[in-house]
Amino acid sequence: MTAVIIFCFLSLLLVAGKLIRLGIPVLQRLYLPSSVIGGIIGLIILSLAGSYFPPEVIQGIGKLPGFLINVIFAALFLGTITPKIKEIFKMALPQLCMGQMLAWGQYVVGLGLAGFLLAPLFGVNPAFGNLLEIGFEGGHGTVGGLTSTFEAHWADGKDLGLTVATGGMIFGILFGMALINWALNKKIISSVRTFKERDKAEKLGIYSANERPSAGAQTVFSDSIDSLAWHIAMIGLSILLGFFMLKILQVAELRFFPDATTRVFSGFPLFPLCMIGGVIIQKLFQKLKADHLIDHGQMQRLSGASLDFLVVAAVATIKLAVVAENWLPLVIMMSAGLLWSLLLFLYVAPKLFKQAWFECAIAEFGQGLGVTATGLMLLRTVDPENKTVAAASFGYKQLIHEPIMGGGLWTAFALTLVFTVGWLPVWIFCTVMLLSWGLITLVICRRKRA
């Protein structure tokens, strides 16, 4: 019965979020996802009437994001044939530099602020600095995926991370659209589709009856197994491989370091390893020449559905008391993160990209504050017909960037390392990485001027 209540409650919130978005134009202009709107409604309901819900329902909603992020990362590379890393670097190195500098800079700014200023002044946990990259670049899904790590070391971290993720999404949309209007006035861009120029259906977020795209191709006959069930099973196998890898790492750590006082993998999240599991499944099917049985379109729909339920559950279960207690450190850190993004956008991007600098940079700006979906939305606004290289460059860059940052392997390791070895060694490493990518960026800028 608990599972039924949770599913029905979250479904109600998603439907309510979509209906409210349909009826309030300002929410359409802000491009706020229905899942965020529904999550805020749920947050209000649970804050005011949470005592009327069975405790196991509240706990179940809170645990759901930690499971769904595994589905999202397992599906990331299933059904895709990725080009070789050398080809990706050749095609998208400037884009990768911008993305890496944004992400590593968020660690340098966040951990530096938390360690040197916010911890002495406000007594925040040193891992407070990790929340900038986890929330801005990673988003609600990444915060949810790190639930086990937060529970093991810092219970309040999850609620603060979800607050940063929500704020980052709003920052990304608001400041992204402000930058687009600035570029339009400066005649830097010209192919913008403003909100007024969009048709009614697009404003409402509804496909017209004659323009509905495919949700994916069925790869197997339903009399053998339903195609959707087949693809869900592929995700399940990927998660299983990730689970085995995590257990092997945990056992190996105990075996080879029995006297260690800290354990890196005891609270390590599962979701980055699910992504590796998905890559293994995809490679295996390619070797067997059976990769045509996995359709990336269906994987995207399963991933998208999981993300919507994840976000609505995550936002609805934020503990407002924890946020209120830490509001000033949150405002300081988020403002610093926004300033870092604006600095790179306005002063580095024009020198870094050979062509379509604004289009390439606005995608990174959106992702750096409000995850990939925000970046793609901003890019679609300035380049609706993909006339520039920005979309292709951003897509290729993601193949290297996603497995590492914004919810990738380093995002998970960095949080664990701050709890185990301390924030200062992690901050020093991140600073070295930022300087390294800055040096590569400088070389590219000089070649561009030559």
GROMACS .gro file of C-alpha atoms in nm:
model
  450
    1MET     CA    1   0.000   0.000   0.000
    2THR     CA    2   0.292   0.236   0.076
    3ALA     CA    3   0.426   0.202  -0.278
    4VAL     CA    4   0.080   0.274  -0.421
    5ILE     CA    5   0.043   0.591  -0.213
    6ILE     CA    6   0.391   0.713  -0.314
    7PHE     CA    7   0.332   0.649  -0.684
    8CYS     CA    8  -0.013   0.810  -0.684
    9PHE     CA    9   0.103   1.112  -0.483
   10LEU     CA   10   0.400   1.182  -0.712
   11SER     CA   11   0.183   1.130  -1.021
   12LEU     CA   12  -0.068   1.379  -0.883
   13LEU     CA   13   0.212   1.632  -0.828
   14LEU     CA   14   0.345   1.590  -1.182
   15VAL     CA   15   0.000   1.635  -1.336
   16ALA     CA   16  -0.068   1.935  -1.112
   17GLY     CA   17   0.268   2.084  -1.209
   18LYS     CA   18   0.190   2.051  -1.580
   19LEU     CA   19  -0.162   2.194  -1.545
   20ILE     CA   20  -0.039   2.491  -1.342
   21ARG     CA   21   0.231   2.555  -1.602
   22LEU     CA   22  -0.037   2.550  -1.873
   23GLY     CA   23  -0.239   2.812  -1.690
   24ILE     CA   24   0.034   3.053  -1.576
   25PRO     CA   25   0.222   3.223  -1.863
   26VAL     CA   26   0.506   3.346  -1.641
   27LEU     CA   27   0.601   2.985  -1.564
   28GLN     CA   28   0.606   2.915  -1.938
   29ARG     CA   29   0.834   3.215  -1.994
   30LEU     CA   30   1.067   3.088  -1.722
   31TYR     CA   31   1.074   2.743  -1.887
   32LEU     CA   32   1.035   2.586  -1.543
   33PRO     CA   33   0.988   2.209  -1.574
   34SER     CA   34   0.657   2.069  -1.451
   35SER     CA   35   0.853   1.839  -1.218
   36VAL     CA   36   1.001   2.139  -1.034
   37ILE     CA   37   0.659   2.308  -1.009
   38GLY     CA   38   0.502   1.984  -0.885
   39GLY     CA   39   0.788   1.935  -0.640
   40ILE     CA   40   0.731   2.281  -0.492
   41ILE     CA   41   0.360   2.197  -0.452
   42GLY     CA   42   0.458   1.875  -0.279
   43LEU     CA   43   0.703   2.063  -0.057
   44ILE     CA   44   0.422   2.293   0.056
   45ILE     CA   45   0.184   2.001   0.118
   46LEU     CA   46   0.439   1.797   0.315
   47SER     CA   47   0.552   2.102   0.513
   48LEU     CA   48   0.197   2.194   0.615
   49ALA     CA   49   0.033   1.851   0.637
   50GLY     CA   50   0.322   1.606   0.657
   51SER     CA   51   0.194   1.470   0.990
   52TYR     CA   52  -0.109   1.327   0.810
   53PHE     CA   53   0.113   1.107   0.592
   54PRO     CA   54   0.239   0.772   0.723
   55PRO     CA   55   0.612   0.802   0.813
   56GLU     CA   56   0.700   0.519   0.574
   57VAL     CA   57   0.549   0.718   0.284
   58ILE     CA   58   0.767   1.022   0.358
   59GLN     CA   59   1.073   0.797   0.392
   60GLY     CA   60   0.988   0.617   0.069
   61ILE     CA   61   0.957   0.942  -0.128
   62GLY     CA   62   1.291   1.057   0.015
   63LYS     CA   63   1.466   0.734  -0.092
   64LEU     CA   64   1.322   0.728  -0.444
   65PRO     CA   65   1.571   0.976  -0.600
   66GLY     CA   66   1.861   0.760  -0.485
   67PHE     CA   67   1.721   0.470  -0.688
   68LEU     CA   68   1.606   0.660  -0.996
   69ILE     CA   69   1.944   0.823  -1.055
   70ASN     CA   70   2.082   0.471  -1.112
   71VAL     CA   71   1.830   0.425  -1.393
   72ILE     CA   72   1.926   0.758  -1.552
   73PHE     CA   73   2.300   0.688  -1.551
   74ALA     CA   74   2.261   0.325  -1.659
   75ALA     CA   75   2.070   0.441  -1.968
   76LEU     CA   76   2.318   0.715  -2.058
   77PHE     CA   77   2.517   0.526  -2.322
   78LEU     CA   78   2.285   0.233  -2.395
   79GLY     CA   79   2.187   0.230  -2.763
   80THR     CA   80   2.465   0.469  -2.872
   81ILE     CA   81   2.777   0.408  -3.076
   82THR     CA   82   3.031   0.658  -2.952
   83PRO     CA   83   3.319   0.782  -3.168
   84LYS     CA   84   3.678   0.733  -3.058
   85ILE     CA   85   3.808   0.965  -2.787
   86LYS     CA   86   4.070   1.106  -3.027
   87GLU     CA   87   3.795   1.211  -3.269
   88ILE     CA   88   3.591   1.367  -2.988
   89PHE     CA   89   3.890   1.574  -2.869
   90LYS     CA   90   3.956   1.690  -3.224
   91MET     CA   91   3.597   1.800  -3.280
   92ALA     CA   92   3.507   1.946  -2.941
   93LEU     CA   93   3.824   2.044  -2.750
   94PRO     CA   94   3.730   2.414  -2.700
   95GLN     CA   95   3.383   2.310  -2.580
   96LEU     CA   96   3.539   2.057  -2.344
   97CYS     CA   97   3.777   2.322  -2.209
   98MET     CA   98   3.487   2.553  -2.130
   99GLY     CA   99   3.289   2.277  -1.960
  100GLN     CA  100   3.584   2.150  -1.757
  101MET     CA  101   3.687   2.496  -1.643
  102LEU     CA  102   3.331   2.570  -1.531
  103ALA     CA  103   3.310   2.246  -1.332
  104TRP     CA  104   3.658   2.247  -1.176
  105GLY     CA  105   3.614   2.617  -1.098
  106GLN     CA  106   3.297   2.536  -0.906
  107TYR     CA  107   3.503   2.310  -0.681
  108VAL     CA  108   3.778   2.569  -0.639
  109VAL     CA  109   3.525   2.843  -0.558
  110GLY     CA  110   3.295   2.624  -0.348
  111LEU     CA  111   3.554   2.435  -0.143
  112GLY     CA  112   3.771   2.746  -0.106
  113LEU     CA  113   3.478   2.954   0.020
  114ALA     CA  114   3.359   2.679   0.254
  115GLY     CA  115   3.701   2.593   0.392
  116PHE     CA  116   3.855   2.938   0.425
  117LEU     CA  117   3.548   3.153   0.499
  118LEU     CA  118   3.212   2.986   0.559
  119ALA     CA  119   3.329   2.712   0.797
  120PRO     CA  120   3.511   2.955   1.031
  121LEU     CA  121   3.230   3.213   1.015
  122PHE     CA  122   2.916   2.998   1.013
  123GLY     CA  123   3.042   2.656   1.124
  124VAL     CA  124   2.925   2.479   0.806
  125ASN     CA  125   3.051   2.136   0.714
  126PRO     CA  126   3.362   2.159   0.489
  127ALA     CA  127   3.174   1.948   0.231
  128PHE     CA  128   2.938   2.245   0.196
  129GLY     CA  129   3.170   2.355  -0.086
  130ASN     CA  130   3.100   2.039  -0.286
  131LEU     CA  131   2.735   2.138  -0.313
  132LEU     CA  132   2.815   2.403  -0.574
  133GLU     CA  133   2.919   2.153  -0.841
  134ILE     CA  134   2.684   1.880  -0.719
  135GLY     CA  135   2.381   2.112  -0.729
  136PHE     CA  136   2.465   2.345  -1.020
  137GLU     CA  137   2.632   2.108  -1.265
  138GLY     CA  138   2.490   1.783  -1.132
  139GLY     CA  139   2.137   1.888  -1.037
  140HIS     CA  140   1.862   1.717  -0.840
  141GLY     CA  141   1.946   1.373  -0.977
  142THR     CA  142   2.306   1.385  -0.863
  143VAL     CA  143   2.207   1.506  -0.517
  144GLY     CA  144   1.958   1.220  -0.492
  145GLY     CA  145   2.221   0.972  -0.609
  146LEU     CA  146   2.457   1.082  -0.334
  147THR     CA  147   2.196   1.015  -0.064
  148SER     CA  148   2.389   0.719   0.080
  149THR     CA  149   2.706   0.928   0.106
  150PHE     CA  150   2.522   1.214   0.275
  151GLU     CA  151   2.347   0.976   0.514
  152ALA     CA  152   2.679   0.820   0.609
  153HIS     CA  153   2.862   1.148   0.675
  154TRP     CA  154   2.634   1.455   0.670
  155ALA     CA  155   2.255   1.417   0.691
  156ASP     CA  156   2.176   1.784   0.613
  157GLY     CA  157   2.383   1.780   0.295
  158LYS     CA  158   2.107   1.631   0.082
  159ASP     CA  159   1.853   1.904   0.163
  160LEU     CA  160   2.109   2.180   0.109
  161GLY     CA  161   2.219   2.019  -0.218
  162LEU     CA  162   1.862   2.006  -0.347
  163THR     CA  163   1.823   2.375  -0.260
  164VAL     CA  164   2.138   2.459  -0.459
  165ALA     CA  165   2.010   2.249  -0.751
  166THR     CA  166   1.675   2.432  -0.755
  167GLY     CA  167   1.842   2.771  -0.726
  168GLY     CA  168   2.093   2.684  -0.997
  169MET     CA  169   1.818   2.588  -1.241
  170ILE     CA  170   1.638   2.918  -1.182
  171PHE     CA  171   1.966   3.113  -1.208
  172GLY     CA  172   2.053   2.936  -1.532
  173ILE     CA  173   1.722   3.021  -1.695
  174LEU     CA  174   1.694   3.381  -1.572
  175PHE     CA  175   2.052   3.488  -1.636
  176GLY     CA  176   2.075   3.279  -1.952
  177MET     CA  177   1.778   3.459  -2.104
  178ALA     CA  178   1.920   3.794  -1.988
  179LEU     CA  179   2.246   3.716  -2.169
  180ILE     CA  180   2.054   3.620  -2.482
  181ASN     CA  181   1.869   3.953  -2.478
  182TRP     CA  182   2.202   4.134  -2.427
  183ALA     CA  183   2.358   3.951  -2.725
  184LEU     CA  184   2.053   4.026  -2.937
  185ASN     CA  185   2.078   4.399  -2.862
  186LYS     CA  186   2.454   4.390  -2.936
  187LYS     CA  187   2.379   4.207  -3.265
  188ILE     CA  188   2.606   3.919  -3.162
  189ILE     CA  189   2.329   3.676  -3.252
  190SER     CA  190   2.035   3.703  -3.491
  191SER     CA  191   1.857   3.365  -3.514
  192VAL     CA  192   1.679   3.390  -3.181
  193ARG     CA  193   1.329   3.255  -3.145
  194THR     CA  194   1.180   3.471  -2.872
  195PHE     CA  195   0.893   3.354  -2.656
  196LYS     CA  196   0.651   3.574  -2.854
  197GLU     CA  197   0.760   3.412  -3.181
  198ARG     CA  198   0.677   3.061  -3.064
  199ASP     CA  199   0.339   2.915  -3.150
  200LYS     CA  200   0.078   2.857  -2.880
  201ALA     CA  201   0.141   2.482  -2.851
  202GLU     CA  202   0.514   2.534  -2.805
  203LYS     CA  203   0.456   2.795  -2.534
  204LEU     CA  204   0.236   2.547  -2.352
  205GLY     CA  205   0.492   2.271  -2.394
  206ILE     CA  206   0.260   2.053  -2.606
  207TYR     CA  207   0.334   1.900  -2.946
  208SER     CA  208   0.087   1.977  -3.222
  209ALA     CA  209  -0.102   1.672  -3.348
  210ASN     CA  210   0.088   1.668  -3.680
  211GLU     CA  211   0.434   1.732  -3.528
  212ARG     CA  212   0.461   1.463  -3.263
  213PRO     CA  213   0.807   1.301  -3.274
  214SER     CA  214   0.874   0.933  -3.220
  215ALA     CA  215   0.935   0.824  -2.863
  216GLY     CA  216   1.172   0.552  -2.981
  217ALA     CA  217   1.173   0.244  -3.199
  218GLN     CA  218   1.052  -0.098  -3.091
  219THR     CA  219   1.332  -0.348  -3.146
  220VAL     CA  220   1.160  -0.676  -3.053
  221PHE     CA  221   0.819  -0.829  -3.127
  222SER     CA  222   0.578  -0.795  -2.837
  223ASP     CA  223   0.476  -1.162  -2.864
  224SER     CA  224   0.829  -1.251  -2.745
  225ILE     CA  225   0.879  -0.968  -2.496
  226ASP     CA  226   0.743  -0.617  -2.484
  227SER     CA  227   1.000  -0.374  -2.624
  228LEU     CA  228   0.971  -0.142  -2.324
  229ALA     CA  229   1.017  -0.434  -2.082
  230TRP     CA  230   1.325  -0.542  -2.282
  231HIS     CA  231   1.484  -0.199  -2.250
  232ILE     CA  232   1.399  -0.177  -1.879
  233ALA     CA  233   1.570  -0.514  -1.837
  234MET     CA  234   1.884  -0.379  -2.010
  235ILE     CA  235   1.890  -0.096  -1.758
  236GLY     CA  236   1.843  -0.349  -1.478
  237LEU     CA  237   2.143  -0.550  -1.599
  238SER     CA  238   2.354  -0.235  -1.614
  239ILE     CA  239   2.259  -0.148  -1.255
  240LEU     CA  240   2.340  -0.507  -1.152
  241LEU     CA  241   2.689  -0.478  -1.301
  242GLY     CA  242   2.736  -0.148  -1.120
  243PHE     CA  243   2.624  -0.308  -0.795
  244PHE     CA  244   2.876  -0.594  -0.836
  245MET     CA  245   3.155  -0.347  -0.915
  246LEU     CA  246   3.076  -0.147  -0.601
  247LYS     CA  247   3.077  -0.460  -0.385
  248ILE     CA  248   3.409  -0.572  -0.536
  249LEU     CA  249   3.562  -0.231  -0.461
  250GLN     CA  250   3.433  -0.241  -0.104
  251VAL     CA  251   3.565  -0.595  -0.045
  252ALA     CA  252   3.901  -0.509  -0.207
  253GLU     CA  253   3.939  -0.203   0.015
  254LEU     CA  254   3.883  -0.415   0.326
  255ARG     CA  255   4.119  -0.684   0.195
  256PHE     CA  256   4.412  -0.463   0.099
  257PHE     CA  257   4.370  -0.189   0.361
  258PRO     CA  258   4.236  -0.373   0.668
  259ASP     CA  259   4.378  -0.122   0.918
  260ALA     CA  260   4.263   0.195   0.741
  261THR     CA  261   4.069   0.431   0.965
  262THR     CA  262   3.869   0.576   0.674
  263ARG     CA  263   3.684   0.389   0.401
  264VAL     CA  264   3.651   0.557   0.059
  265PHE     CA  265   3.405   0.305  -0.083
  266SER     CA  266   3.188   0.237   0.222
  267GLY     CA  267   2.966   0.536   0.138
  268PHE     CA  268   3.045   0.555  -0.233
  269PRO     CA  269   2.729   0.599  -0.446
  270LEU     CA  270   2.616   0.340  -0.695
  271PHE     CA  271   2.511   0.556  -0.991
  272PRO     CA  272   2.852   0.632  -1.152
  273LEU     CA  273   2.922   0.259  -1.166
  274CYS     CA  274   2.579   0.200  -1.326
  275MET     CA  275   2.697   0.421  -1.611
  276ILE     CA  276   3.003   0.198  -1.653
  277GLY     CA  277   2.772  -0.104  -1.639
  278GLY     CA  278   2.568   0.046  -1.923
  279VAL     CA  279   2.883   0.099  -2.131
  280ILE     CA  280   2.983  -0.266  -2.072
  281ILE     CA  281   2.639  -0.392  -2.181
  282GLN     CA  282   2.649  -0.173  -2.492
  283LYS     CA  283   3.001  -0.289  -2.585
  284LEU     CA  284   2.902  -0.652  -2.527
  285PHE     CA  285   2.603  -0.621  -2.759
  286GLN     CA  286   2.822  -0.451  -3.019
  287LYS     CA  287   3.070  -0.740  -3.002
  288LEU     CA  288   2.782  -0.985  -3.046
  289LYS     CA  289   2.651  -0.769  -3.335
  290ALA     CA  290   2.322  -0.741  -3.149
  291ASP     CA  291   2.336  -0.372  -3.057
  292HIS     CA  292   2.045  -0.309  -3.295
  293LEU     CA  293   1.825  -0.461  -3.023
  294ILE     CA  294   1.884  -0.158  -2.800
  295ASP     CA  295   1.723   0.169  -2.910
  296HIS     CA  296   1.862   0.490  -2.763
  297GLY     CA  297   1.529   0.669  -2.817
  298GLN     CA  298   1.353   0.433  -2.577
  299MET     CA  299   1.642   0.468  -2.333
  300GLN     CA  300   1.602   0.846  -2.344
  301ARG     CA  301   1.231   0.819  -2.265
  302LEU     CA  302   1.295   0.586  -1.971
  303SER     CA  303   1.568   0.817  -1.849
  304GLY     CA  304   1.348   1.126  -1.893
  305ALA     CA  305   1.055   0.970  -1.708
  306SER     CA  306   1.286   0.868  -1.423
  307LEU     CA  307   1.426   1.220  -1.403
  308ASP     CA  308   1.080   1.378  -1.377
  309PHE     CA  309   0.977   1.148  -1.092
  310LEU     CA  310   1.317   1.197  -0.930
  311VAL     CA  311   1.294   1.578  -0.935
  312VAL     CA  312   0.938   1.595  -0.804
  313ALA     CA  313   1.025   1.355  -0.519
  314ALA     CA  314   1.351   1.533  -0.437
  315VAL     CA  315   1.208   1.886  -0.426
  316ALA     CA  316   0.901   1.775  -0.228
  317THR     CA  317   1.113   1.629   0.052
  318ILE     CA  318   1.350   1.924   0.110
  319LYS     CA  319   1.366   2.006   0.482
  320LEU     CA  320   1.297   2.378   0.498
  321ALA     CA  321   1.430   2.407   0.854
  322VAL     CA  322   1.776   2.298   0.735
  323VAL     CA  323   1.764   2.550   0.448
  324ALA     CA  324   1.651   2.834   0.676
  325GLU     CA  325   1.934   2.759   0.917
  326ASN     CA  326   2.194   2.788   0.639
  327TRP     CA  327   2.039   3.052   0.412
  328LEU     CA  328   2.323   3.305   0.430
  329PRO     CA  329   2.608   3.060   0.348
  330LEU     CA  330   2.389   2.925   0.065
  331VAL     CA  331   2.334   3.273  -0.080
  332ILE     CA  332   2.706   3.358  -0.060
  333MET     CA  333   2.819   3.035  -0.224
  334MET     CA  334   2.555   3.035  -0.497
  335SER     CA  335   2.630   3.400  -0.579
  336ALA     CA  336   3.000   3.319  -0.607
  337GLY     CA  337   2.921   3.024  -0.836
  338LEU     CA  338   2.706   3.246  -1.057
  339LEU     CA  339   2.984   3.506  -1.074
  340TRP     CA  340   3.235   3.239  -1.182
  341SER     CA  341   3.005   3.127  -1.465
  342LEU     CA  342   2.951   3.486  -1.583
  343LEU     CA  343   3.325   3.554  -1.572
  344LEU     CA  344   3.406   3.258  -1.796
  345PHE     CA  345   3.118   3.336  -2.029
  346LEU     CA  346   3.197   3.703  -2.084
  347TYR     CA  347   3.578   3.703  -2.080
  348VAL     CA  348   3.700   3.355  -2.177
  349ALA     CA  349   3.440   3.222  -2.423
  350PRO     CA  350   3.480   3.502  -2.687
  351LYS     CA  351   3.854   3.427  -2.705
  352LEU     CA  352   3.817   3.047  -2.691
  353PHE     CA  353   3.572   2.964  -2.969
  354LYS     CA  354   3.663   3.022  -3.334
  355GLN     CA  355   3.304   3.050  -3.450
  356ALA     CA  356   2.960   3.092  -3.291
  357TRP     CA  357   3.118   3.175  -2.955
  358PHE     CA  358   2.792   3.286  -2.798
  359GLU     CA  359   2.596   2.978  -2.904
  360CYS     CA  360   2.871   2.744  -2.782
  361ALA     CA  361   2.912   2.931  -2.455
  362ILE     CA  362   2.543   2.969  -2.368
  363ALA     CA  363   2.500   2.591  -2.371
  364GLU     CA  364   2.787   2.557  -2.122
  365PHE     CA  365   2.651   2.842  -1.911
  366GLY     CA  366   2.312   2.672  -1.887
  367GLN     CA  367   2.457   2.334  -1.801
  368GLY     CA  368   2.702   2.483  -1.552
  369LEU     CA  369   2.414   2.633  -1.353
  370GLY     CA  370   2.111   2.420  -1.426
  371VAL     CA  371   2.218   2.084  -1.575
  372THR     CA  372   2.221   1.970  -1.938
  373ALA     CA  373   1.852   2.031  -2.007
  374THR     CA  374   1.886   2.402  -1.928
  375GLY     CA  375   2.193   2.430  -2.151
  376LEU     CA  376   2.010   2.268  -2.442
  377MET     CA  377   1.705   2.489  -2.391
  378LEU     CA  378   1.917   2.806  -2.407
  379LEU     CA  379   2.104   2.675  -2.711
  380ARG     CA  380   1.777   2.597  -2.887
  381THR     CA  381   1.662   2.953  -2.821
  382VAL     CA  382   1.965   3.110  -2.994
  383ASP     CA  383   2.017   2.843  -3.261
  384PRO     CA  384   1.675   2.684  -3.326
  385GLU     CA  385   1.769   2.528  -3.661
  386ASN     CA  386   2.120   2.410  -3.562
  387LYS     CA  387   2.285   2.638  -3.818
  388THR     CA  388   2.603   2.669  -3.608
  389VAL     CA  389   2.851   2.408  -3.485
  390ALA     CA  390   2.734   2.457  -3.125
  391ALA     CA  391   2.491   2.162  -3.097
  392ALA     CA  392   2.734   1.908  -3.244
  393SER     CA  393   3.025   2.044  -3.042
  394PHE     CA  394   2.824   2.038  -2.719
  395GLY     CA  395   2.703   1.684  -2.787
  396TYR     CA  396   3.051   1.543  -2.855
  397LYS     CA  397   3.193   1.720  -2.551
  398GLN     CA  398   2.931   1.553  -2.331
  399LEU     CA  399   3.070   1.209  -2.416
  400ILE     CA  400   3.389   1.290  -2.223
  401HIS     CA  401   3.255   1.547  -1.977
  402GLU     CA  402   2.950   1.358  -1.844
  403PRO     CA  403   3.132   1.046  -1.716
  404ILE     CA  404   3.362   1.265  -1.506
  405MET     CA  405   3.186   1.582  -1.390
  406GLY     CA  406   2.829   1.689  -1.315
  407GLY     CA  407   2.734   1.362  -1.150
  408GLY     CA  408   3.015   1.152  -1.296
  409LEU     CA  409   3.298   0.967  -1.127
  410TRP     CA  410   3.479   1.271  -0.988
  411THR     CA  411   3.160   1.421  -0.844
  412ALA     CA  412   3.111   1.104  -0.640
  413PHE     CA  413   3.477   1.065  -0.544
  414ALA     CA  414   3.523   1.429  -0.447
  415LEU     CA  415   3.245   1.420  -0.188
  416THR     CA  416   3.372   1.095  -0.040
  417LEU     CA  417   3.730   1.225  -0.032
  418VAL     CA  418   3.633   1.545   0.150
  419PHE     CA  419   3.478   1.333   0.423
  420THR     CA  420   3.774   1.093   0.440
  421VAL     CA  421   4.097   1.283   0.360
  422GLY     CA  422   3.976   1.640   0.415
  423TRP     CA  423   3.871   1.937   0.205
  424LEU     CA  424   4.214   2.099   0.161
  425PRO     CA  425   4.383   1.817  -0.039
  426VAL     CA  426   4.073   1.798  -0.262
  427TRP     CA  427   4.076   2.177  -0.309
  428ILE     CA  428   4.446   2.170  -0.403
  429PHE     CA  429   4.385   1.892  -0.657
  430CYS     CA  430   4.090   2.081  -0.808
  431THR     CA  431   4.300   2.398  -0.830
  432VAL     CA  432   4.572   2.208  -1.017
  433MET     CA  433   4.311   2.066  -1.256
  434LEU     CA  434   4.159   2.409  -1.314
  435LEU     CA  435   4.502   2.558  -1.389
  436SER     CA  436   4.577   2.268  -1.626
  437TRP     CA  437   4.258   2.324  -1.825
  438GLY     CA  438   4.324   2.697  -1.811
  439LEU     CA  439   4.665   2.638  -1.968
  440ILE     CA  440   4.511   2.429  -2.247
  441THR     CA  441   4.255   2.705  -2.300
  442LEU     CA  442   4.531   2.967  -2.320
  443VAL     CA  443   4.712   2.765  -2.589
  444ILE     CA  444   4.391   2.735  -2.792
  445CYS     CA  445   4.325   3.110  -2.760
  446ARG     CA  446   4.676   3.193  -2.881
  447ARG     CA  447   4.642   2.960  -3.179
  448LYS     CA  448   4.311   3.127  -3.260
  449ARG     CA  449   4.481   3.468  -3.269
  450ALA     CA  450   4.773   3.340  -3.477
   0.00000   0.00000   0.00000
